[in-house]
PDB file of C-alpha atoms in Angstrom:
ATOM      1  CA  UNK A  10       0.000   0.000   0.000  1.00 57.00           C
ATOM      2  CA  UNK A  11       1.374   3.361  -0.990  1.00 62.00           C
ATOM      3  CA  UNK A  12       1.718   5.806   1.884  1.00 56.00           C
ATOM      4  CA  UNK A  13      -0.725   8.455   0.880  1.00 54.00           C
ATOM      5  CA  UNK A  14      -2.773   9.125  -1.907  1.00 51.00           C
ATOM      6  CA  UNK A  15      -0.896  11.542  -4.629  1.00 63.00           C
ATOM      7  CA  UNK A  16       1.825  12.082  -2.198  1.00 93.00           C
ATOM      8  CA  UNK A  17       4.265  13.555  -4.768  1.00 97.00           C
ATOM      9  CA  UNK A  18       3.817  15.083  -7.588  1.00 97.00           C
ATOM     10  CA  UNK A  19       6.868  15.167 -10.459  1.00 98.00           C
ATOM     11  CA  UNK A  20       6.515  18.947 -12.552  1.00 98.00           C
ATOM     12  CA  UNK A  21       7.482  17.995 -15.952  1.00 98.00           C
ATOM     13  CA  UNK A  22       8.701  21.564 -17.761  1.00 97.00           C
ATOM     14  CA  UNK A  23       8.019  21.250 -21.886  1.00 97.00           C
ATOM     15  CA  UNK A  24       8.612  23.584 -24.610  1.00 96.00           C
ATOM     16  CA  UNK A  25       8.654  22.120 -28.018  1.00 96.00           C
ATOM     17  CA  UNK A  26       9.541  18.638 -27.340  1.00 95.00           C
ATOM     18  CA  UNK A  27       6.492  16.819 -29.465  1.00 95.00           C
ATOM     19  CA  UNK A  28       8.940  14.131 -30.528  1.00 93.00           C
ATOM     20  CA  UNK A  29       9.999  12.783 -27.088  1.00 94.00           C
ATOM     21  CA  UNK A  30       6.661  13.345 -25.133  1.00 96.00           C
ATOM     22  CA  UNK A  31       4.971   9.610 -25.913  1.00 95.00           C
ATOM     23  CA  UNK A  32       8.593   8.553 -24.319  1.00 95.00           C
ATOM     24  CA  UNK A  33       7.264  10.249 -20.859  1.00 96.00           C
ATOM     25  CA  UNK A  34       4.898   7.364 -19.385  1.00 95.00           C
ATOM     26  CA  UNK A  35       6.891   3.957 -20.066  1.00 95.00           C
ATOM     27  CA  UNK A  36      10.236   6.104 -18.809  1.00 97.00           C
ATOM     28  CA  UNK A  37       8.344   6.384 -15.879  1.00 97.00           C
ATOM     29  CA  UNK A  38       6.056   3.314 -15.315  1.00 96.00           C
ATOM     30  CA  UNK A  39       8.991   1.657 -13.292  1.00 97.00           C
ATOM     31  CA  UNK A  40       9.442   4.553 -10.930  1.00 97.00           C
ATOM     32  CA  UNK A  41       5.454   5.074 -10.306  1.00 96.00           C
ATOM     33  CA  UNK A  42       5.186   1.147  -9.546  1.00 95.00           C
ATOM     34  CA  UNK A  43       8.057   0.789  -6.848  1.00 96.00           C
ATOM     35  CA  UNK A  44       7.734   4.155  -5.234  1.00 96.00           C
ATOM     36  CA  UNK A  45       6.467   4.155  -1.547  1.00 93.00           C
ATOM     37  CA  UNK A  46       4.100   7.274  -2.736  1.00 94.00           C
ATOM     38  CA  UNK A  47       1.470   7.664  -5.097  1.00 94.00           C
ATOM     39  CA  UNK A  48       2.804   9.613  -8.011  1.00 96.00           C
ATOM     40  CA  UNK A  49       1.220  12.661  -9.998  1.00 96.00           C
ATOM     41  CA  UNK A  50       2.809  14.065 -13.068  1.00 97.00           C
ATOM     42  CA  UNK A  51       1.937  17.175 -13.839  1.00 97.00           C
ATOM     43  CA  UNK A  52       3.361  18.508 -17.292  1.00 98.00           C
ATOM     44  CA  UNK A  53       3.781  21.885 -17.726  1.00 97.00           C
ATOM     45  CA  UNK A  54       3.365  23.197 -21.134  1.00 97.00           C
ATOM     46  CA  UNK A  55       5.179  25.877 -21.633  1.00 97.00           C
ATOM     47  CA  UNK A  56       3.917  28.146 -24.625  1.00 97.00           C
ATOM     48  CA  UNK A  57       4.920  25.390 -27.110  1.00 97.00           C
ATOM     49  CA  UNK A  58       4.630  26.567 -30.936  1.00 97.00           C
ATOM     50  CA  UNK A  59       4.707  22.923 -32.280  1.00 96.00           C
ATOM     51  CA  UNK A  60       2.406  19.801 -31.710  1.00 97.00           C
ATOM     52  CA  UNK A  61       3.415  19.541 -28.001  1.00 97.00           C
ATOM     53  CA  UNK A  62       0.513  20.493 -26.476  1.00 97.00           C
ATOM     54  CA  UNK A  63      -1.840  17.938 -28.675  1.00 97.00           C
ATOM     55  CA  UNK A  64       0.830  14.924 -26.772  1.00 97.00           C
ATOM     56  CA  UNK A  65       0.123  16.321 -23.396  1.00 97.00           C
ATOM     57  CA  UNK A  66      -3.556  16.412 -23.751  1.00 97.00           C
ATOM     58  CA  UNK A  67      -3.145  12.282 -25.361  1.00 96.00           C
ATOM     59  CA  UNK A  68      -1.440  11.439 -22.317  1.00 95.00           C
ATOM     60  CA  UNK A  69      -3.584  13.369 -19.660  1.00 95.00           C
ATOM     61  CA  UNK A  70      -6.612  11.530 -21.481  1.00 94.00           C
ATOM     62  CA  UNK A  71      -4.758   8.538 -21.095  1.00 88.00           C
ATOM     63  CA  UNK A  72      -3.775   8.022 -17.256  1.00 90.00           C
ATOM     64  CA  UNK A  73      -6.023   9.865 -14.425  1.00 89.00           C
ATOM     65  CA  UNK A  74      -2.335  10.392 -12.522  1.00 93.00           C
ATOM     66  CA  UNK A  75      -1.410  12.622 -15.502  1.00 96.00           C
ATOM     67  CA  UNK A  76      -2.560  16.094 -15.254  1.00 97.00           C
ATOM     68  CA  UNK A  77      -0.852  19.729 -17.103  1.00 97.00           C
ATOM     69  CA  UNK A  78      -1.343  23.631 -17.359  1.00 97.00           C
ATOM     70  CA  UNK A  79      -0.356  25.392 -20.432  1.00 97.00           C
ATOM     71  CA  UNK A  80       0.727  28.723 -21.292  1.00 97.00           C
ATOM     72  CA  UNK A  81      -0.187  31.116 -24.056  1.00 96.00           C
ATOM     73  CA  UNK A  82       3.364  32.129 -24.716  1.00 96.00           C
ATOM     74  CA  UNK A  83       6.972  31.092 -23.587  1.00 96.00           C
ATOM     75  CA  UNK A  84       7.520  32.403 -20.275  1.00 95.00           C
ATOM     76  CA  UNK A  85      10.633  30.056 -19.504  1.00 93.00           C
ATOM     77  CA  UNK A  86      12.067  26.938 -17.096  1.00 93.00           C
ATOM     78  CA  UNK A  87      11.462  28.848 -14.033  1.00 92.00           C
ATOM     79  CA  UNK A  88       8.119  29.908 -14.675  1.00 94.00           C
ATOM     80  CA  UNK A  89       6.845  26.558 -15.680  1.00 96.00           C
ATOM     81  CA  UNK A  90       8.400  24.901 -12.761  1.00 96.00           C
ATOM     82  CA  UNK A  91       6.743  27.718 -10.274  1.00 96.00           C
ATOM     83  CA  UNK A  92       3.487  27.146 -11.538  1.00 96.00           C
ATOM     84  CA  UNK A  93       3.609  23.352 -10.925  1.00 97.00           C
ATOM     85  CA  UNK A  94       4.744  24.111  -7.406  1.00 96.00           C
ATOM     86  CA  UNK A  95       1.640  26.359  -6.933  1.00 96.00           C
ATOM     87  CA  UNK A  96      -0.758  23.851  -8.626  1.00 96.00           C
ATOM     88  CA  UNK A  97       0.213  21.322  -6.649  1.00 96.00           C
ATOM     89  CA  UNK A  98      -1.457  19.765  -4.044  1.00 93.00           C
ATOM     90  CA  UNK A  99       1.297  17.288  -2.336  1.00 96.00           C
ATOM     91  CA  UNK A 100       3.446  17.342   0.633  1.00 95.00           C
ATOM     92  CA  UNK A 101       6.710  16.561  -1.581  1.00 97.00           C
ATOM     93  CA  UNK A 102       7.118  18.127  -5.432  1.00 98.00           C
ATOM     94  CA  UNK A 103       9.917  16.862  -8.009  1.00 97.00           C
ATOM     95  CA  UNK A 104      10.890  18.259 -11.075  1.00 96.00           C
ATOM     96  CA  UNK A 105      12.640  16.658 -14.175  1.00 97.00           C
ATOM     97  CA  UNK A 106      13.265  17.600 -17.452  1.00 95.00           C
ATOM     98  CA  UNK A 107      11.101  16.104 -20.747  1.00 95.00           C
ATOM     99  CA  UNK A 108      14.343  15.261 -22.670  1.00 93.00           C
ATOM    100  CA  UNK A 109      14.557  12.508 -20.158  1.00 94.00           C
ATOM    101  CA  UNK A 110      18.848  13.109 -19.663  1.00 94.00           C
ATOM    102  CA  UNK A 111      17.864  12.319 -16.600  1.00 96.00           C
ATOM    103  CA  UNK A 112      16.311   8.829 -15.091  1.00 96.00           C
ATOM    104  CA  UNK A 113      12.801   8.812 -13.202  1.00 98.00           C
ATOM    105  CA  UNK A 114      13.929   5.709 -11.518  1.00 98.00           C
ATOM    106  CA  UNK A 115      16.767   7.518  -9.786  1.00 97.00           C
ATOM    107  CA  UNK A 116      13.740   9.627  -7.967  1.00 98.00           C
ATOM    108  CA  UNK A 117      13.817   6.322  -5.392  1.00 98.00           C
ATOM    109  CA  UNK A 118      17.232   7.341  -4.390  1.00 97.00           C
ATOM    110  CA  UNK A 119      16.479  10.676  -4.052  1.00 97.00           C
ATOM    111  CA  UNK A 120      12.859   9.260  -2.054  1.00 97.00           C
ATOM    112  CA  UNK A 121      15.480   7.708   0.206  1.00 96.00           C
ATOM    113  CA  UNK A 122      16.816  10.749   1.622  1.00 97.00           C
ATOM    114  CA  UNK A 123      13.786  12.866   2.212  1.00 95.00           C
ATOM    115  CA  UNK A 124      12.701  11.823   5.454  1.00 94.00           C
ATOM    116  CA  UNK A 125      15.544  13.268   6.887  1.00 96.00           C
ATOM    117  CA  UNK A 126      16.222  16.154   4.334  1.00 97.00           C
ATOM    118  CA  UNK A 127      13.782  19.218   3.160  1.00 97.00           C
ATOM    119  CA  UNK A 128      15.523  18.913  -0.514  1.00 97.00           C
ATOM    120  CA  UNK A 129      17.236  16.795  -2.039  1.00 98.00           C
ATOM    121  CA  UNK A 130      18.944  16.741  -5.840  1.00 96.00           C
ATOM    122  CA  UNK A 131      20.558  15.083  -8.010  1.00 96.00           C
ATOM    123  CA  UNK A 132      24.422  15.555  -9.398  1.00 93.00           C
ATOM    124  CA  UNK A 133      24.803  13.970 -12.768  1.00 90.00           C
ATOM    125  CA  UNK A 134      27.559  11.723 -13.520  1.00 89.00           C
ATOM    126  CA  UNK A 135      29.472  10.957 -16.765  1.00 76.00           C
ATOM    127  CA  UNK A 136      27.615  14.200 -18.504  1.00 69.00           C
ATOM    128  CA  UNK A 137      26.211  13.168 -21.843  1.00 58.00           C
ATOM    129  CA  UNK A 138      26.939  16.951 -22.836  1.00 57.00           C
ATOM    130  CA  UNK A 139      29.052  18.915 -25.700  1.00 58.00           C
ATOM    131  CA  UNK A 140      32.524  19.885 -24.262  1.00 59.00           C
ATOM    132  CA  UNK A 141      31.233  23.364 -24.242  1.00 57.00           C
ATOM    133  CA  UNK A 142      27.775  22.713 -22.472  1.00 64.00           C
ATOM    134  CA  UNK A 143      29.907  21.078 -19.774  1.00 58.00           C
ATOM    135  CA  UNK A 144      32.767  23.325 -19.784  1.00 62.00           C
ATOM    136  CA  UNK A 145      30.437  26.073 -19.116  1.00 63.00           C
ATOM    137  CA  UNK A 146      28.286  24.641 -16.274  1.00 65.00           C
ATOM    138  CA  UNK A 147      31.440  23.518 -14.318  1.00 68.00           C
ATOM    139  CA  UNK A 148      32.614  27.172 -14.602  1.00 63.00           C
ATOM    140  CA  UNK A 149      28.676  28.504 -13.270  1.00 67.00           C
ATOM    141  CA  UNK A 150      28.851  25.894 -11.021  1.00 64.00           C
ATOM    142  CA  UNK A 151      32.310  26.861  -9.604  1.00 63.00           C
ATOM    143  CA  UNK A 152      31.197  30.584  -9.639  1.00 63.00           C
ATOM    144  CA  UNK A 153      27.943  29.991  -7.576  1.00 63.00           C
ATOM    145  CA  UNK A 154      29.954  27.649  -4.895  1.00 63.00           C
ATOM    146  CA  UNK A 155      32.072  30.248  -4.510  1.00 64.00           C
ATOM    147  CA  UNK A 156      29.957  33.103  -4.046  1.00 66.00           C
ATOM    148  CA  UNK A 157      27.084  31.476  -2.396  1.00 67.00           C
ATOM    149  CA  UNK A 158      29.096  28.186  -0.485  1.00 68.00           C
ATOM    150  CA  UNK A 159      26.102  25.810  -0.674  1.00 77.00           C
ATOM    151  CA  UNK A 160      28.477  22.800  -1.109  1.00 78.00           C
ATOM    152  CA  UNK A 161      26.247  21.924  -3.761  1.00 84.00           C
ATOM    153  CA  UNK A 162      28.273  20.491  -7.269  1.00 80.00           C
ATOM    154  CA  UNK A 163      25.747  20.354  -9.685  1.00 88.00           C
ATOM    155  CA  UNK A 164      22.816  22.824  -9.014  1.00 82.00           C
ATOM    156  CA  UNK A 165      21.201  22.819 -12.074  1.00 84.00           C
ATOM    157  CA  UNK A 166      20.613  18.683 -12.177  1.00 91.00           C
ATOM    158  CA  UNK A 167      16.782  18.792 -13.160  1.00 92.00           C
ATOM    159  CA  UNK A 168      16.144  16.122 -11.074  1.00 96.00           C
ATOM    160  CA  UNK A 169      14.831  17.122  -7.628  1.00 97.00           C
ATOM    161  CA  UNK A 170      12.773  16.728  -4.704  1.00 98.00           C
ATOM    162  CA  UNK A 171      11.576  18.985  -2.320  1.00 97.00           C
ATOM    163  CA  UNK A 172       8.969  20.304   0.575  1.00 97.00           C
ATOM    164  CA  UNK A 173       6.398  22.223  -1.372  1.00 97.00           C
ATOM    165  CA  UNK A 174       6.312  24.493   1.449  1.00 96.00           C
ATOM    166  CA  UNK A 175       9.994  25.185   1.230  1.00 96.00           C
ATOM    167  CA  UNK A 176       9.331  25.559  -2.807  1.00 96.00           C
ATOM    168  CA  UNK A 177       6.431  27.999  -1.997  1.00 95.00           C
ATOM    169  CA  UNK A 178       8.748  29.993   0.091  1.00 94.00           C
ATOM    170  CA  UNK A 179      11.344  30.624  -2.373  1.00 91.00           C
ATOM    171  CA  UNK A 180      11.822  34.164  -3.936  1.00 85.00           C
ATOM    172  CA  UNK A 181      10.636  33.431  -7.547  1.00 86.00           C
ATOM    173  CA  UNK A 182      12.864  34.718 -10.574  1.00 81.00           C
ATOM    174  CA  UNK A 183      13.900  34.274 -13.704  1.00 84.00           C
ATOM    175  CA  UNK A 184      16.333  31.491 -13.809  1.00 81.00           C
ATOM    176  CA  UNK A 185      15.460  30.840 -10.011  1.00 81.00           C
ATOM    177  CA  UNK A 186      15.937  27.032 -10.630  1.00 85.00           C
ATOM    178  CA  UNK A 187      19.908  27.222 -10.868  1.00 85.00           C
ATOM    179  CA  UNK A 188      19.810  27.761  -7.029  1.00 86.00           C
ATOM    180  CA  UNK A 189      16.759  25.734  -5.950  1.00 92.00           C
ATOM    181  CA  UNK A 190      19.447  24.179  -3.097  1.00 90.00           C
ATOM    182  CA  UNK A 191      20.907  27.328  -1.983  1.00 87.00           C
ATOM    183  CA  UNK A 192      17.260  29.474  -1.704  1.00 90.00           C
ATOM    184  CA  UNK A 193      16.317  26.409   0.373  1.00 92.00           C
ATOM    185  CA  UNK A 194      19.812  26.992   2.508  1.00 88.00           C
ATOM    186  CA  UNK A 195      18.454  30.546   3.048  1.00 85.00           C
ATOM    187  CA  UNK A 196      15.244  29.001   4.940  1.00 89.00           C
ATOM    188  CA  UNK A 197      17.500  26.788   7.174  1.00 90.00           C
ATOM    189  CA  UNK A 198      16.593  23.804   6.005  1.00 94.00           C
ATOM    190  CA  UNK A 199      18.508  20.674   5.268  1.00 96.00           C
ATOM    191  CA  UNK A 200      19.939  19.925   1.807  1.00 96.00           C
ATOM    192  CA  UNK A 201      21.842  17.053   0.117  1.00 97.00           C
ATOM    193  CA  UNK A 202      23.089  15.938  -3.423  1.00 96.00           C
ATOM    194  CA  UNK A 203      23.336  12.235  -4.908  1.00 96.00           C
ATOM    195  CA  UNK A 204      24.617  10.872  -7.408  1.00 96.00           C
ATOM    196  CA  UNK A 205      22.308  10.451 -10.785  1.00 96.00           C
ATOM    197  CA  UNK A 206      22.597   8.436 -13.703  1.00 95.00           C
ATOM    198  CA  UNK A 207      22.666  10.971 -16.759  1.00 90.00           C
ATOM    199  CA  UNK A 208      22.033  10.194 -20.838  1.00 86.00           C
ATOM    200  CA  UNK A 209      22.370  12.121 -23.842  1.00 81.00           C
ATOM    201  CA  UNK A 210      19.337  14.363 -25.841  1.00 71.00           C
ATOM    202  CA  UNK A 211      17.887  11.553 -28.180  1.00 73.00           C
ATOM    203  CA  UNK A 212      14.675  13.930 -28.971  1.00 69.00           C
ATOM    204  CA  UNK A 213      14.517  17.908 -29.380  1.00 57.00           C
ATOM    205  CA  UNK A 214      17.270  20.252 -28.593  1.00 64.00           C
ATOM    206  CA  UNK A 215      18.307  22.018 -25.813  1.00 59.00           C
ATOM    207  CA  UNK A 216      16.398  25.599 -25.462  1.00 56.00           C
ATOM    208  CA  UNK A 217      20.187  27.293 -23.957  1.00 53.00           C
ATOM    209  CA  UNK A 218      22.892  29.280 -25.427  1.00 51.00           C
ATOM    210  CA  UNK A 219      26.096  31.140 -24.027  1.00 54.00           C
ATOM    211  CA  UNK A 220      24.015  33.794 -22.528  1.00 54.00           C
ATOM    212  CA  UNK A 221      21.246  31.279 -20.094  1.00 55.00           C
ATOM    213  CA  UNK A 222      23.763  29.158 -19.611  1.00 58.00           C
ATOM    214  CA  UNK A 223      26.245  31.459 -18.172  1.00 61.00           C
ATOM    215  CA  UNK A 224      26.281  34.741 -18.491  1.00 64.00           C
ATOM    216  CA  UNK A 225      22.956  35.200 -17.196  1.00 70.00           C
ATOM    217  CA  UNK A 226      23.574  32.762 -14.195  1.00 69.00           C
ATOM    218  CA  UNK A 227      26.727  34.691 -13.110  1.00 69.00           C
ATOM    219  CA  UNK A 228      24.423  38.062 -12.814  1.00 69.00           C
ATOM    220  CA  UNK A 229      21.702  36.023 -10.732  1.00 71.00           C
ATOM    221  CA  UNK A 230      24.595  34.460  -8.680  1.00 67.00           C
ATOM    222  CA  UNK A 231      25.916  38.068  -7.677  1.00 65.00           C
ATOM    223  CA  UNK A 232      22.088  38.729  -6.439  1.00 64.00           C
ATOM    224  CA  UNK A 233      21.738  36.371  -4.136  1.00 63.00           C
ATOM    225  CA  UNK A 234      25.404  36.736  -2.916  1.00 66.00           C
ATOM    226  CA  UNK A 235      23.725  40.462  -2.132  1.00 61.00           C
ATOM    227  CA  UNK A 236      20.586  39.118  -0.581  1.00 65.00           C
ATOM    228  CA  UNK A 237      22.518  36.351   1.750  1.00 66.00           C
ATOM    229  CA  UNK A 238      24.532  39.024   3.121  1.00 67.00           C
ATOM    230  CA  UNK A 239      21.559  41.329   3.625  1.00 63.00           C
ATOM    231  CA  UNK A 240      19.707  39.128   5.916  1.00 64.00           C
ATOM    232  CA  UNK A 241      18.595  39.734   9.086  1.00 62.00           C
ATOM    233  CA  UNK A 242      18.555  37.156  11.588  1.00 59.00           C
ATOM    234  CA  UNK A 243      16.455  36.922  14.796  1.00 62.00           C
ATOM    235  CA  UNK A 244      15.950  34.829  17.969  1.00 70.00           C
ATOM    236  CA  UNK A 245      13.004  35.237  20.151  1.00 76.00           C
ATOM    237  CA  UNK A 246      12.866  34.844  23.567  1.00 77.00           C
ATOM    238  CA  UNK A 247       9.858  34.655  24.718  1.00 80.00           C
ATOM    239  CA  UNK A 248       6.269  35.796  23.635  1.00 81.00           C
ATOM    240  CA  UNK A 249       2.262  35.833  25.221  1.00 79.00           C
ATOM    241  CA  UNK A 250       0.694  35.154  22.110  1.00 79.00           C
ATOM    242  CA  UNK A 251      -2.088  32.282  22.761  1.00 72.00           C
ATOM    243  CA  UNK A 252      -2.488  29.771  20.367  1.00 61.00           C
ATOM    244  CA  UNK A 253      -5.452  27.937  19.465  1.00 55.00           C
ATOM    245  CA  UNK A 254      -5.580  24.888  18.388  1.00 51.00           C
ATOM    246  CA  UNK A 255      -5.798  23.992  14.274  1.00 48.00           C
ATOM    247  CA  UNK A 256      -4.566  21.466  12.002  1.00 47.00           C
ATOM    248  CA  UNK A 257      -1.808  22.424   9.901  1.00 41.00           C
ATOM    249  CA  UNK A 258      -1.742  20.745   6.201  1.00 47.00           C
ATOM    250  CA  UNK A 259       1.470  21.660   4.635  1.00 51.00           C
TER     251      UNK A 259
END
């Protein structure tokens, strides 16, 4: 017996990837069977201009665990993946990408860790990336270690779980899901990375360039530098407010 109904639900971002989308469900048929949750998907289309929207809407018809939103226009990764979280109605959200680089099954190692950890992501190894794709995320992922220190190796791994309460308390931003472990750092919860099996693109290609893959990180990673050191930190003491009692659903 699975431990609650819908207990996760896995945000799959999608813009323009009508070849691969019929790939989704039997990529994750394995993971949905042996997790200890009942699994949502929840695909997120994301202002498509081809046929991927038609896909979506076969699968949805297809499986009642299979849900999406779509949006007019492109409004990017980050947006996509925000709207899930807010859609959502589970303790524990994941996100992955459609290109399937990434394995659903790995989600049970990540499922491992979460009782004791508020997020937890993945760190791919052996890239199946161009020299330059992977020379350039080492460097962004050098640069944001440095300047933020949240030991993390590979923050952009789309493969991730999380509190949706610590999701819903992130700042959100434009390219906000380069530092999904370090936002949840700033909240004082517990993060860790594991290892993930990783594959090469067999359908689509990838929606970044020099500038969203590096340039633009390195001016979001000087933010957040900015807003770390800006906070303000309190303790209190003591307090008379009275509580009532209530149930608290997260």
């Amino acid at each position: 017996m699975k431990e609650n109904a819908y207990g996760i639900t896995i945000i799959i971002p999608i813009f323009n990837e009508e070849e691969g989308i019929a790939r989704l469900l039997p990529a994750f048929e394995e993971y949905i069977n042996s997790s200890k949750f009942e699994v949502k998907l929840l695909l997120v289309n994301d202002g498509s201009t081809d046929n991927s929207l038609i896909e979506i809407k076969k699968l949805a018809d297809h499986d009642a665990y299979v849900e999406y939103l779509s949006f007019n226009k492109n409004a990017g990764l980050s947006a996509a993946i925000r709207a899930g979280f807010e859609r959502s109605m589970t303790k524990w959200v994941g996100y992955i990408d459609a290109d399937l680089q990434t394995d659903p099954i790995d989600f049970l190692k990540l499922e491992a860790m979460i009782p004791h950890y508020d997020l937890v992501t993945g760190r791919r190894e052996g890239r199946k990336d161009s020299t330059v794709k992977k020379m350039s995320s080492s460097f962004a992922n050098w640069f944001r270690d440095s300047m933020l220190h949240d030991g993390v190796h590979d923050s952009g791994c789309p493969l991730k779980i999380m509190r949706r309460s610590v999701a819903m308390e992130m700042p959100f931003f434009k390219g906000m899901h380069r530092f999904f472990p370090a936002l949840a750092l700033i909240q004082g919860k517990k993060v860790i990375e594991i290892p993930v099996k990783h594959f090469p693109r067999i359908t689509g290609k990838s929606k970044f360039n020099l500038w969203n893959r590096l340039l633009s990180p390195l001016q979001d990673t000087l933010a957040l530098r900015w807003m770390m050191k800006r906070q303000s930190v309190y303790t209190i003491s003591e307090n008379s407010i009275k509580r009532h009692k209530a149930v608290i659903h997260e």
